[in-house]
Coordinates of C-alpha atoms in Angstrom, one line a residue:
Chain L
D251 CA -81.2 64.9 -23.6
V252 CA -81.3 68.5 -22.5
V253 CA -81.5 68.7 -18.7
M254 CA -83.6 71.6 -17.3
T255 CA -82.5 72.6 -13.8
Q256 CA -85.1 74.6 -12.0
T257 CA -84.5 76.5 -8.7
P258 CA -85.7 76.8 -6.1
V259 CA -87.8 73.6 -5.5
S260 CA -90.0 75.5 -3.0
L261 CA -90.5 79.3 -2.9
P262 CA -92.4 80.7 0.1
V263 CA -93.9 84.1 -0.7
S264 CA -96.1 86.8 0.9
L265 CA -99.2 88.0 -0.9
G266 CA -98.2 91.2 -2.7
G267 CA -94.6 90.3 -2.8
Q268 CA -92.3 89.2 -5.6
A269 CA -91.1 85.8 -6.7
S270 CA -88.3 84.8 -9.0
I271 CA -87.8 81.3 -10.5
S272 CA -84.6 80.2 -12.3
C273 CA -84.4 77.6 -15.1
R274 CA -81.0 76.6 -16.5
S275 CA -80.5 74.2 -19.5
S276 CA -77.6 71.8 -20.0
Q277 CA -77.1 73.2 -23.5
S278 CA -78.1 76.3 -25.5
L279 CA -81.8 76.6 -26.3
V280 CA -81.2 78.7 -29.4
H281 CA -82.7 76.9 -32.4
S282 CA -81.0 76.9 -35.8
N283 CA -83.7 79.3 -36.9
G284 CA -82.6 81.8 -34.3
N285 CA -85.6 81.4 -31.9
T286 CA -85.3 80.3 -28.3
Y287 CA -88.0 77.8 -27.3
L288 CA -88.2 78.2 -23.6
H289 CA -91.6 78.4 -22.0
W290 CA -93.2 78.6 -18.6
Y291 CA -96.3 76.8 -17.2
L292 CA -98.3 77.0 -14.0
Q293 CA -100.2 74.1 -12.6
K294 CA -102.7 75.1 -9.9
P295 CA -103.8 72.5 -7.4
G296 CA -106.1 70.0 -8.9
Q297 CA -105.9 71.5 -12.4
S298 CA -104.2 70.9 -15.7
P299 CA -101.1 73.0 -16.4
Q300 CA -101.6 76.3 -18.2
L301 CA -99.2 78.2 -20.4
L302 CA -97.9 81.5 -19.0
I303 CA -94.9 82.5 -21.1
Y304 CA -93.8 81.3 -24.4
R305 CA -90.5 81.8 -26.2
V306 CA -88.7 83.3 -23.2
S307 CA -90.7 86.5 -22.7
N308 CA -94.1 86.4 -24.5
R309 CA -97.1 86.4 -22.3
F310 CA -99.8 84.0 -23.5
S311 CA -103.4 85.2 -24.0
G312 CA -105.0 86.4 -20.8
V313 CA -101.9 86.2 -18.6
P314 CA -101.5 89.3 -16.4
D315 CA -98.5 91.5 -16.8
R316 CA -97.4 90.6 -13.3
F317 CA -95.7 87.7 -15.0
S318 CA -92.6 88.3 -16.9
G319 CA -89.9 86.1 -18.5
S320 CA -86.4 86.8 -19.4
G321 CA -83.1 85.2 -20.3
S322 CA -81.1 83.8 -23.1
G323 CA -78.9 80.9 -24.2
T324 CA -79.0 78.6 -21.1
D325 CA -80.2 80.8 -18.3
F326 CA -83.8 81.9 -17.9
T327 CA -86.0 83.6 -15.2
L328 CA -89.6 83.9 -14.5
K329 CA -90.6 86.8 -12.3
I330 CA -94.0 87.3 -10.6
S331 CA -94.7 90.7 -9.1
R332 CA -97.5 91.5 -6.6
V333 CA -98.2 87.8 -6.0
E334 CA -101.9 87.0 -5.7
P335 CA -103.6 83.9 -4.2
E336 CA -104.4 82.5 -7.7
D337 CA -100.6 82.5 -8.5
L338 CA -99.9 79.7 -6.0
G339 CA -99.1 76.3 -7.4
D340 CA -96.3 74.5 -9.3
Y341 CA -94.3 76.2 -12.0
Y342 CA -92.5 74.4 -14.7
C343 CA -90.1 75.5 -17.4
L344 CA -90.0 73.6 -20.7
Q345 CA -87.6 73.6 -23.6
S346 CA -88.9 72.6 -27.1
T347 CA -85.8 73.6 -29.1
H348 CA -84.5 70.0 -29.0
F349 CA -86.1 66.6 -29.0
P350 CA -86.9 65.1 -26.6
N351 CA -88.7 68.1 -25.2
T352 CA -87.9 68.4 -21.5
F353 CA -89.4 70.0 -18.5
G354 CA -87.8 71.3 -15.3
A355 CA -88.7 69.4 -12.1
G356 CA -90.9 72.2 -10.9
T357 CA -91.0 75.0 -8.3
K358 CA -93.8 75.1 -5.7
L359 CA -94.9 78.7 -5.0
E360 CA -96.5 78.7 -1.6
L361 CA -97.5 81.2 1.1
K362 CA -94.9 82.1 3.6
Chain I
E8 CA -113.5 77.9 -27.2
V9 CA -110.8 75.3 -27.5
Q10 CA -111.8 72.0 -25.9
L11 CA -109.8 68.8 -25.5
V12 CA -111.5 65.8 -23.9
E13 CA -109.5 62.7 -23.2
S14 CA -110.9 59.3 -22.5
G15 CA -109.8 55.7 -22.3
G16 CA -107.8 55.6 -19.1
G17 CA -108.2 53.0 -16.4
L18 CA -106.6 50.1 -14.6
V19 CA -104.5 47.8 -16.7
Q20 CA -102.1 44.9 -15.9
P21 CA -98.4 45.2 -16.7
G22 CA -97.6 44.0 -20.2
R23 CA -101.1 44.8 -21.5
S24 CA -102.3 47.5 -23.9
L25 CA -104.5 50.5 -23.7
K26 CA -105.6 53.2 -26.2
L27 CA -106.3 56.7 -25.2
S28 CA -108.5 59.2 -27.3
C29 CA -108.7 62.9 -27.3
V30 CA -111.6 64.7 -29.0
A31 CA -110.8 68.2 -30.0
S32 CA -113.2 71.1 -30.7
G33 CA -113.2 74.8 -31.1
F34 CA -110.4 75.0 -33.6
T35 CA -109.3 73.7 -36.9
F36 CA -107.8 70.4 -35.8
N37 CA -105.8 69.7 -38.9
N38 CA -103.9 73.0 -38.6
Y39 CA -102.0 72.0 -35.5
W40 CA -99.5 69.6 -34.1
M41 CA -100.8 67.6 -31.1
T42 CA -98.9 66.2 -28.2
W43 CA -99.5 63.9 -25.3
I44 CA -97.9 64.8 -21.9
R45 CA -98.1 62.7 -18.7
Q46 CA -97.7 63.3 -15.0
A47 CA -97.1 60.5 -12.6
P48 CA -98.9 60.8 -9.2
G49 CA -97.2 63.6 -7.2
K50 CA -94.5 64.1 -9.9
G51 CA -93.6 66.5 -12.7
L52 CA -94.5 66.7 -16.3
E53 CA -93.1 64.4 -19.0
W54 CA -93.4 64.8 -22.8
V55 CA -94.7 61.5 -24.3
A56 CA -95.4 62.0 -28.0
S57 CA -96.0 64.6 -30.7
I58 CA -97.5 64.4 -34.1
T59 CA -97.5 66.9 -37.0
N60 CA -100.7 68.4 -38.3
T61 CA -100.9 65.9 -41.2
G62 CA -99.8 62.9 -39.2
G63 CA -96.8 62.5 -41.4
S64 CA -94.2 62.7 -38.7
T65 CA -94.2 61.5 -35.1
Y66 CA -91.8 62.0 -32.2
Y67 CA -91.2 60.1 -28.9
P68 CA -88.7 60.1 -26.0
D69 CA -86.7 56.9 -25.5
S70 CA -88.9 56.0 -22.5
V71 CA -91.9 55.1 -24.7
K72 CA -90.4 54.7 -28.2
G73 CA -91.3 51.3 -29.7
R74 CA -94.2 50.8 -27.2
F75 CA -96.4 53.9 -27.7
T76 CA -97.9 55.1 -31.0
I77 CA -99.5 58.5 -31.5
S78 CA -101.9 58.9 -34.3
R79 CA -104.7 61.2 -35.4
D80 CA -107.9 61.2 -37.5
N81 CA -108.3 64.7 -38.8
A82 CA -111.8 63.9 -40.2
K83 CA -112.9 63.1 -36.6
S84 CA -110.8 65.8 -34.9
T85 CA -109.5 63.0 -32.7
L86 CA -106.0 62.2 -31.3
Y87 CA -105.0 58.8 -30.2
L88 CA -102.3 57.2 -28.1
Q89 CA -101.9 53.4 -28.4
M90 CA -99.9 52.1 -25.4
N91 CA -98.5 48.6 -25.6
S92 CA -96.3 46.6 -23.2
L93 CA -97.3 48.8 -20.3
R94 CA -95.1 49.1 -17.2
S95 CA -95.8 50.3 -13.7
E96 CA -93.7 53.4 -14.5
D97 CA -96.3 54.4 -17.1
T98 CA -98.8 55.0 -14.4
A99 CA -99.8 58.7 -14.8
T100 CA -102.4 61.2 -15.8
Y101 CA -102.2 61.6 -19.6
Y102 CA -102.9 65.0 -21.0
C103 CA -103.8 65.8 -24.6
T104 CA -102.4 69.2 -25.7
R105 CA -102.7 71.5 -28.7
D106 CA -99.2 72.1 -29.9
Q107 CA -98.4 75.4 -31.6
R108 CA -94.9 74.2 -32.2
T109 CA -93.3 77.3 -33.7
T110 CA -94.7 79.7 -31.1
A111 CA -96.5 78.4 -28.0
P112 CA -96.3 74.6 -27.6
F113 CA -98.8 72.9 -25.3
A114 CA -100.9 76.1 -25.2
Y115 CA -104.2 74.2 -24.5
W116 CA -104.6 71.1 -22.3
G117 CA -107.4 68.7 -21.7
Q118 CA -108.4 67.6 -18.2
G119 CA -106.4 64.4 -18.4
T120 CA -107.1 60.7 -18.1
L121 CA -105.6 58.5 -15.4
V122 CA -103.8 55.3 -16.5
T123 CA -102.9 52.9 -13.7
V124 CA -100.7 50.0 -14.5
S125 CA -100.9 47.4 -11.7
S126 CA -101.5 43.7 -11.2

C-alpha cells in the first residue's frame, strides 16, 4: 500500500498569515495515463470533509485562490495564504493513483 | 444541488451485520462512481469501498475485503454498504461520497452515519 506521510501534525498559525503542509508518498503517484492523482481535503470541526484541491493543483469549485497546491512524483505541498478563521480544521492529503486509495494522517491547522 | 443522505447506522454487536444506505439526489447517479469512506472517533479518514457507475466493478482495502460489500441501485439512486462479521475496529462514522474518479474523487460527501460495534 502507498503510505502518505503528512507533516506537520499540528500547525499553529496567525490569522492573515501563511501555512504550508507537506505530503509525501512512499511511491510515485504518476498514473500510467500520465496524470497525478493527489488531492487535498479540509474537515472543519463537526463537519464532513470537503474537497479543496484535486490532481495536485486544481482548485475545486468555490475554493478561494488563497489555497494552492503544488508538487510532483512523491512530494506535494498545500499552501494557504492570508489564513482566515474558516480555514481552521484538519487537512488531509489523498492519493487515488493506486488501490487501495490512502489518506495522510492529517494536519491540524489551529490558531497560534 | 448535490445531496447524499446516509442512513442505517447504529449500535451492533461484534460478529453481527449491518447495511448502510445512501440516497443521492441533484445529479445523474448512474454517471458516477460512488465510494464509502469512514472515520473512527477522533481519527483520520479511511477509504472503505468504491463501485463503478454501472456497478460492474468494486474495490476494497484488505481491512474489509470479504466482509463488506458495496452495491448500488441506479433506478433508486441509492448506494449500499453491507457489513458482515463486524469488529470493534469497524466503529466509525461512514460517509457516502460521489467519486469523480478521473478528476476529483470524493468531491461531495454526505453527513455521515455512525456505526458502533460493541457488546
